[in-house]
XYZ file of C-alpha atoms in Angstrom:
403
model
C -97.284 43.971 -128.535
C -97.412 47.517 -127.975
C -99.963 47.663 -125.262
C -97.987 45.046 -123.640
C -94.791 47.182 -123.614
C -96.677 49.943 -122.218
C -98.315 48.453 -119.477
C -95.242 46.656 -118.840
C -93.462 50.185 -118.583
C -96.409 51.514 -116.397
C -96.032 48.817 -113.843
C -92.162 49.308 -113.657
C -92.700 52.661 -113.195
C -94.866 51.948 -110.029
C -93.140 49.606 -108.726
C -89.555 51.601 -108.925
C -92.056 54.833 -107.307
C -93.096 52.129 -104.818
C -89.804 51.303 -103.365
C -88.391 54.514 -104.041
C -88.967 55.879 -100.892
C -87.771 52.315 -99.066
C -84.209 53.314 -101.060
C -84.262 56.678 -99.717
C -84.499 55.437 -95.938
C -82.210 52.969 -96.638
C -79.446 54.740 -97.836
C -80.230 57.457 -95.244
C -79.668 54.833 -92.512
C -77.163 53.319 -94.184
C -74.733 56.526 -93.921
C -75.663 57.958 -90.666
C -74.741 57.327 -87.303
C -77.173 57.611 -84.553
C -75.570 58.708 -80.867
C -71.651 58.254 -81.887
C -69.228 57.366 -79.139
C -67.027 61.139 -78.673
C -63.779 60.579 -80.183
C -60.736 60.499 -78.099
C -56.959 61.575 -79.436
C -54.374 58.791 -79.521
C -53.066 60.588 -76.515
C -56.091 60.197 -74.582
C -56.409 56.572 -75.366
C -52.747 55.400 -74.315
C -52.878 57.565 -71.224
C -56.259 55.812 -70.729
C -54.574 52.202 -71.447
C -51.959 53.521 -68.872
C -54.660 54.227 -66.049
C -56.437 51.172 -66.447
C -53.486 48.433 -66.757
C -52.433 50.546 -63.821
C -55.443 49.762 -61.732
C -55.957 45.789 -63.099
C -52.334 45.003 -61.419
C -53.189 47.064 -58.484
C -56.529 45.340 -58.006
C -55.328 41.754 -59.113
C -52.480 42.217 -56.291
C -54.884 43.300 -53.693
C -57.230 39.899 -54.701
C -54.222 37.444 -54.721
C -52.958 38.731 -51.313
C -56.729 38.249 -50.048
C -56.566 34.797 -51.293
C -53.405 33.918 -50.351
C -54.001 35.529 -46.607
C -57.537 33.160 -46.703
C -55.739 30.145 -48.096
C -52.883 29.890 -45.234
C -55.341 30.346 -42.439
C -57.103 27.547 -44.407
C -54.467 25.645 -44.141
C -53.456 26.181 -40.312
C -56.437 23.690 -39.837
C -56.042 21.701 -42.507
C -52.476 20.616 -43.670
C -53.081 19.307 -46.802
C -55.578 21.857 -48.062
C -55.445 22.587 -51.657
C -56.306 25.601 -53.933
C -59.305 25.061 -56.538
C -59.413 26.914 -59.667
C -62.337 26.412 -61.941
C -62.211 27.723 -65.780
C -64.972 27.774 -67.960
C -65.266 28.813 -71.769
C -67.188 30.415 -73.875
C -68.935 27.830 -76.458
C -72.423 29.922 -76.653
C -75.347 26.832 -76.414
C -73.362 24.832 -75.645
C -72.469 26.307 -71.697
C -75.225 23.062 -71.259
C -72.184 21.275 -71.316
C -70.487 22.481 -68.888
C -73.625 23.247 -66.678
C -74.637 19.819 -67.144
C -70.734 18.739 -65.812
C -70.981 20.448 -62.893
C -74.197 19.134 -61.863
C -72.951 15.618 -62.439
C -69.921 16.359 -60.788
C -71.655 16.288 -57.460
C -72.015 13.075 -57.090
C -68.438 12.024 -57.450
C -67.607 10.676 -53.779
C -63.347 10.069 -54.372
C -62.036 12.940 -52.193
C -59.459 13.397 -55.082
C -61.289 13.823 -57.158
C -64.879 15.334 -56.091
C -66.108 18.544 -56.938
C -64.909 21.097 -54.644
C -66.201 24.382 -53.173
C -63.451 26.670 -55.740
C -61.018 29.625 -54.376
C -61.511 31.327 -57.885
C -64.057 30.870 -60.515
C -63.386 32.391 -63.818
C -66.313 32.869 -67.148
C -65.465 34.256 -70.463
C -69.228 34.421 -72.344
C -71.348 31.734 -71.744
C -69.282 30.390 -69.270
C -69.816 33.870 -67.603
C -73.269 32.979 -66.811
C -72.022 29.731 -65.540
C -69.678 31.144 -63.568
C -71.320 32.615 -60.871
C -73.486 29.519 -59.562
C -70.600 27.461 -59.677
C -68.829 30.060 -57.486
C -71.777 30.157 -54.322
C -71.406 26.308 -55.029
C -74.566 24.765 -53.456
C -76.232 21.779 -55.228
C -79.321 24.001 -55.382
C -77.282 26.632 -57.829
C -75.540 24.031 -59.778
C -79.340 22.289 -60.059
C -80.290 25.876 -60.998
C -77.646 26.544 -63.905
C -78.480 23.689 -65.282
C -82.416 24.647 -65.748
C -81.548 27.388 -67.111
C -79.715 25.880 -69.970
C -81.873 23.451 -70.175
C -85.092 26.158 -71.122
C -82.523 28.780 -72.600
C -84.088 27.656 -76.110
C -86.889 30.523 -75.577
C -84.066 33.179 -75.197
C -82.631 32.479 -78.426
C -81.194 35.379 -80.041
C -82.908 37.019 -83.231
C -82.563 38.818 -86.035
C -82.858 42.836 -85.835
C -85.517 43.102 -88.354
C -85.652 42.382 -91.849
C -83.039 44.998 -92.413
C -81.046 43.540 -89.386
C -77.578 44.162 -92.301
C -77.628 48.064 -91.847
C -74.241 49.084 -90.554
C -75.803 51.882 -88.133
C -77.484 49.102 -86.138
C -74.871 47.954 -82.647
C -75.220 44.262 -83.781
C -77.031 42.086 -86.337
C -79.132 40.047 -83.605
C -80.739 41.251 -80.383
C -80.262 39.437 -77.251
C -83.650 40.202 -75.801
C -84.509 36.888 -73.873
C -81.015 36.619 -72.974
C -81.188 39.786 -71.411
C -84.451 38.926 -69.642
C -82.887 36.169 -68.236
C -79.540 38.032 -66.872
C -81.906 40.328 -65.261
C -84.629 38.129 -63.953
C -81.566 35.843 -62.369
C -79.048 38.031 -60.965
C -81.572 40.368 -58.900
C -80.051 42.127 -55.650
C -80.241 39.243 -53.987
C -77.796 36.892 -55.497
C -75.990 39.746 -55.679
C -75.919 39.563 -51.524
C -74.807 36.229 -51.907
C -71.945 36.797 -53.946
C -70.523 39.503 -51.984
C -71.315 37.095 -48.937
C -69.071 34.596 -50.669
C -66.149 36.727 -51.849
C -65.464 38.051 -48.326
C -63.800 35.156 -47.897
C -61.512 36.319 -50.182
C -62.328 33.683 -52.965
C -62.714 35.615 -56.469
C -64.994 35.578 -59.009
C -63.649 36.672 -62.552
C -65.431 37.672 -65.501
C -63.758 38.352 -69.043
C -64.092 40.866 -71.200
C -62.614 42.347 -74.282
C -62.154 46.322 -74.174
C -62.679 47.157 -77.741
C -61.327 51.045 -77.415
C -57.416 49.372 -75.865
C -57.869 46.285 -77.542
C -57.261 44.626 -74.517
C -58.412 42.037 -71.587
C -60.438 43.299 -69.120
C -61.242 40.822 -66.080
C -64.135 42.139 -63.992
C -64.166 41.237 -60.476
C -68.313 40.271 -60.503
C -68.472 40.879 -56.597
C -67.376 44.058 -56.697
C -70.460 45.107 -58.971
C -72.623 43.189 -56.605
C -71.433 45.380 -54.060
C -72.254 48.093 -55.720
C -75.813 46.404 -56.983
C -76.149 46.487 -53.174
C -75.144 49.777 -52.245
C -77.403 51.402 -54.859
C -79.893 49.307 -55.121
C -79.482 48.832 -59.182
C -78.441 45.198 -60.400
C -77.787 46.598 -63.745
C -73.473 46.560 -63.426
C -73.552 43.095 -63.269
C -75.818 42.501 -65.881
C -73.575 44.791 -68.024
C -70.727 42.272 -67.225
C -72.416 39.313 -67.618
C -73.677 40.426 -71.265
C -70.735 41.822 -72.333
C -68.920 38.781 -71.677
C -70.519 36.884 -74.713
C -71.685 39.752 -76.990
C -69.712 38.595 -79.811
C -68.503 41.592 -82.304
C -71.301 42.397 -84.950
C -73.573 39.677 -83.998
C -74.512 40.887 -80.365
C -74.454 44.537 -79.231
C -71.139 45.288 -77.119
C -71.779 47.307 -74.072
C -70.890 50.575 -72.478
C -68.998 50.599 -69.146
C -67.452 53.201 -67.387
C -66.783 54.929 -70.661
C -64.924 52.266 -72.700
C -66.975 49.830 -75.479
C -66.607 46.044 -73.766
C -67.647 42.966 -76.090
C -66.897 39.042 -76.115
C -64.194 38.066 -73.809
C -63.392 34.825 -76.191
C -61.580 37.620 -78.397
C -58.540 37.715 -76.190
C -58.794 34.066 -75.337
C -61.298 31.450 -74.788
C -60.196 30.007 -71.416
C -59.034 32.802 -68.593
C -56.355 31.376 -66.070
C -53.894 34.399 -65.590
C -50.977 33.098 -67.712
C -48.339 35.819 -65.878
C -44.212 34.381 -65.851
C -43.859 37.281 -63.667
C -43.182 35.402 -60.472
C -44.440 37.951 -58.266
C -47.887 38.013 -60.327
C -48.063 34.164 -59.275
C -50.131 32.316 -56.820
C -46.846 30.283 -55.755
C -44.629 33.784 -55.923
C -46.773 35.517 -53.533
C -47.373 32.681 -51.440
C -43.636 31.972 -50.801
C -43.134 35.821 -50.261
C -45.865 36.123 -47.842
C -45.064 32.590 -45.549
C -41.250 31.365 -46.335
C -41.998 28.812 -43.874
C -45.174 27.720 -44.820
C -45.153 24.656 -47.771
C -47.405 26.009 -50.464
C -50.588 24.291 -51.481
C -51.319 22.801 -54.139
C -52.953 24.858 -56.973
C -55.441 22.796 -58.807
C -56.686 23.717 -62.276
C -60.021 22.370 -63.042
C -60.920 23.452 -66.911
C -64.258 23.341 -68.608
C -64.272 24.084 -72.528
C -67.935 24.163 -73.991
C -66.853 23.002 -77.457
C -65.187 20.684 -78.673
C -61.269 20.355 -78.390
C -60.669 20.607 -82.110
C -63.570 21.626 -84.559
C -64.597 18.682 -86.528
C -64.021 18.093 -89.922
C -66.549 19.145 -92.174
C -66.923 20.532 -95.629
C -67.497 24.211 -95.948
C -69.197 26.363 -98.819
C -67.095 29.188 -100.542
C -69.631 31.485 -99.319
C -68.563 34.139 -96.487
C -71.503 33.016 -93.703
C -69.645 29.501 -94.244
C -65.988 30.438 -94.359
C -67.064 33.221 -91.783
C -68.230 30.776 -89.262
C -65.962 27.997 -89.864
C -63.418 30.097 -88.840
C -64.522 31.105 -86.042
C -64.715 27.971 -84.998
C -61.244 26.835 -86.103
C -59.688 29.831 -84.740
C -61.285 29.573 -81.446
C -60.670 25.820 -80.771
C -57.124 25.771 -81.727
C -56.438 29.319 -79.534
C -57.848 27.251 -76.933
C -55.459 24.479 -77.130
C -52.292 26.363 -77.383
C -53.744 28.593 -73.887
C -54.195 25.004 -72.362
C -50.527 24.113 -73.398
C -49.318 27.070 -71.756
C -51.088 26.489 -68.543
C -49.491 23.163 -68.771
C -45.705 25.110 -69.479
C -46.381 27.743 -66.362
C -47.468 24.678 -63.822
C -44.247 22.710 -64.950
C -42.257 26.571 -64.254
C -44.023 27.025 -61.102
C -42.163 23.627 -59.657
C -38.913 24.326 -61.038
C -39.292 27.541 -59.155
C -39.722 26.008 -56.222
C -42.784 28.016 -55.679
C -45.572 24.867 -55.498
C -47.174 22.124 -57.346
C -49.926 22.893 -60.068
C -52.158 20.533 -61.505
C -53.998 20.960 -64.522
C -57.109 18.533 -64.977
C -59.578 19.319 -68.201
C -62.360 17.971 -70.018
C -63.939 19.166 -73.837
C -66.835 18.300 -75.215
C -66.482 14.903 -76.758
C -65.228 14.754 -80.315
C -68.037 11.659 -80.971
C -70.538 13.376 -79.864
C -73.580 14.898 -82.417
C -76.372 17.318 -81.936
C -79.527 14.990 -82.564
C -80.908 18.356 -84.335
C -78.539 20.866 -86.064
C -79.022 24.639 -85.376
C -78.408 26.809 -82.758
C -80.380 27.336 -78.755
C -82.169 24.029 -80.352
C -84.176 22.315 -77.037
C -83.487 19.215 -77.919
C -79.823 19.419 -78.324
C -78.999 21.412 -75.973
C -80.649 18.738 -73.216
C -78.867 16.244 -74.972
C -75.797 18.113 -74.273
C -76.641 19.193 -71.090
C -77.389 15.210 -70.658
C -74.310 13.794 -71.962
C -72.503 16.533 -69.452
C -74.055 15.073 -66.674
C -72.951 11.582 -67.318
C -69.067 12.997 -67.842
C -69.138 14.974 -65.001
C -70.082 12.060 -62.375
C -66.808 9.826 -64.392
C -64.226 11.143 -62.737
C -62.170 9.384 -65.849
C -63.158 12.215 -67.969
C -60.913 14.743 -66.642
C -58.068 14.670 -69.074
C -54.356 15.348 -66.939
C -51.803 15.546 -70.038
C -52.203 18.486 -72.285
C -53.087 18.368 -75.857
């Protein structure tokens, strides 16, 4: 019994020399921070969030007059033109949705109701990736969005390493293939084509949420593909594009012009303006620009890569469960009450007098079930991507009351 005991001690003894030196680097990771952000003063920061909400109106004014100057001589040659506004959510894997949609969509033939060529395209996360092929609008990039969904199953995000949990890491997962796809996709020459397509004055919006202000930040996409062009460095617009849907301590947040961007589906899931400020409205500036002119119609065409209303399901009192589900909760429901609004600001912009707005959106369906749980699973996500398709060429799938 005694020899037992000691050997027993022995091999304790090795194994707690063993890992001692896996304790020591752990803790030493564990409290220190590698390359820290300098720290700015409260006074820095709100004279910052003064600059920058300063230049958003000034640049969103400057856009909406472009528009509005592109959509009246539009409409000098055609009457009854109308404005199309396409929204798409975030929803991670499940963008096949929604790239599946607009593929389908093509082959709707009802002028009403077909898929247009859109004056503004906006993305928040996955829809961010979306969001630029539906804006150059050809059936070769809507054929192309959808391919890429379809294989995006080999970008899946992983782990950081077995001790992917240490809080000096920027995120628990890396985003490595998703990266190599941004940058193997959105090389200098779709960049040409989007600044091609915005000199028309259509816009191309991409959300983000500026961690430092704890605020929106809507990036104009063309403008960084201008500026891919001028320097010959695609990397702004992959910045965008991947801070978009780097969700907070899952995906690493990215550094742009000296503010921290991350996930745009923190500030809201679904980006359509929202302003009551009648002069920050299509409708407002229309009116103020051409008295005489009658003001299109705006149309609101919204994509939401989940499902209206998370299903029911039960959930474990553990914190990945409770974490996720609600996530999921508060993201569906957020998205909901934004589509309700957009609903409240089209029935404000008629009793204005300042146009008609119609609001036409379509959610995942709520009977609809992955064949194969998980996430960036190939199988589901073409069965998505699939059932997408068949909504998209329905033209009775576009919801028109709001939830």
């Amino acid at each position: 019994m005694a020899l037992l005991y000691r050997a027993f001690r022995v091999s304790s003894l090795l194994a707690i020399g063993a890992l001692l030196p896996v304790a020591v680097v752990f803790l030493a990771d564990m409290f220190t921070r590698r390359d820290p952000r300098p720290e700015q003063s409260e006074a820095e920061l709100m004279a910052e969030r003064s600059r920058h909400r300063e230049m958003l109106a000034v640049r969103s004014a400057a856009s909406r007059l472009h528009m509005v100057e592109a959509v009246a001589e539009r409409q000098e040659t055609d009457p009854g033109a109308t404005v199309g506004v396409l929204v798409l959510s975030g929803g991670g894997d499940r963008g096949a949705f929604g790239a599946g949609f607009l593929l389908g969509w093509g082959s709707v033939n009802d002028p009403t109701m077909a898929r247009p060529e859109f004056e503004r395209v906006t993305g928040v996360s996955t829809g961010a990736f979306i969001a630029p092929f539906a804006f150059l609008g050809s059936d070769a990039d809507y054929q192309r969005i959808d391919r890429l969904y379809r294989g995006l199953h080999t970008a899946a995000p992983t782990w950081r390493g077995a001790l992917f949990f240490l809080p000096n890491h920027s995120s628990l997962a890396e985003m490595g293939g998703v990266e190599s796809m941004v940058k193997e996709t959105f090389d200098l020459g779709l960049a040409q084509r989007i600044a091609d397509a915005a000199a028309t004055g259509r816009r191309l919006l991409i959300q983000a949420t500026d961690l430092d202000d704890g605020s929106k930040w809507m990036f104009e996409l063309p403008d960084a593909a201008q500026s891919a062009l001028e320097t010959g460095d695609p990397a702004p617009m992959h910045d965008i594009l991947l801070a978009s849907a780097a969700l907070p301590g899952m995906f690493p947040s990215r550094e742009i012009d000296g503010a921290l961007y991350a996930d745009g589906i923190l500030i809201g899931n679904i980006a359509y303006g929202g302003s009551t400020k009648r002069r920050d409205t299509f409708g407002g500036t229309y009116r103020a620009m051409y008295p005489n002119k009658p003001i299109p119609t705006l149309r609101y065409w919204v994509i939401i890569n989940t499902y209206a209303h998370a299903l029911p399901r039960t959930v474990q009192p553990i914190w990945p469960s409770t974490l996720s589900r609600g996530v999921e909760i508060m993201t569906s429901e957020a998205t909901m009450t934004a589509l309700r609004h957009l609903y409240a600001l089209a029935e404000l912009s008629e009793l204005r007098g300042d146009g008609r707005i119609e609001v036409r959106w379509v959610a995942i369906p709520q009977s609809w079930r992955p064949p194969v749980g998980g996430y960036f699973v190939n199988e589901s996500m073409n069965a998505l991507a699939d059932e997408g398709m068949r909504l998209g060429a329905d033209p009775q799938s576009w919801k028109l009351l709001p939830p």
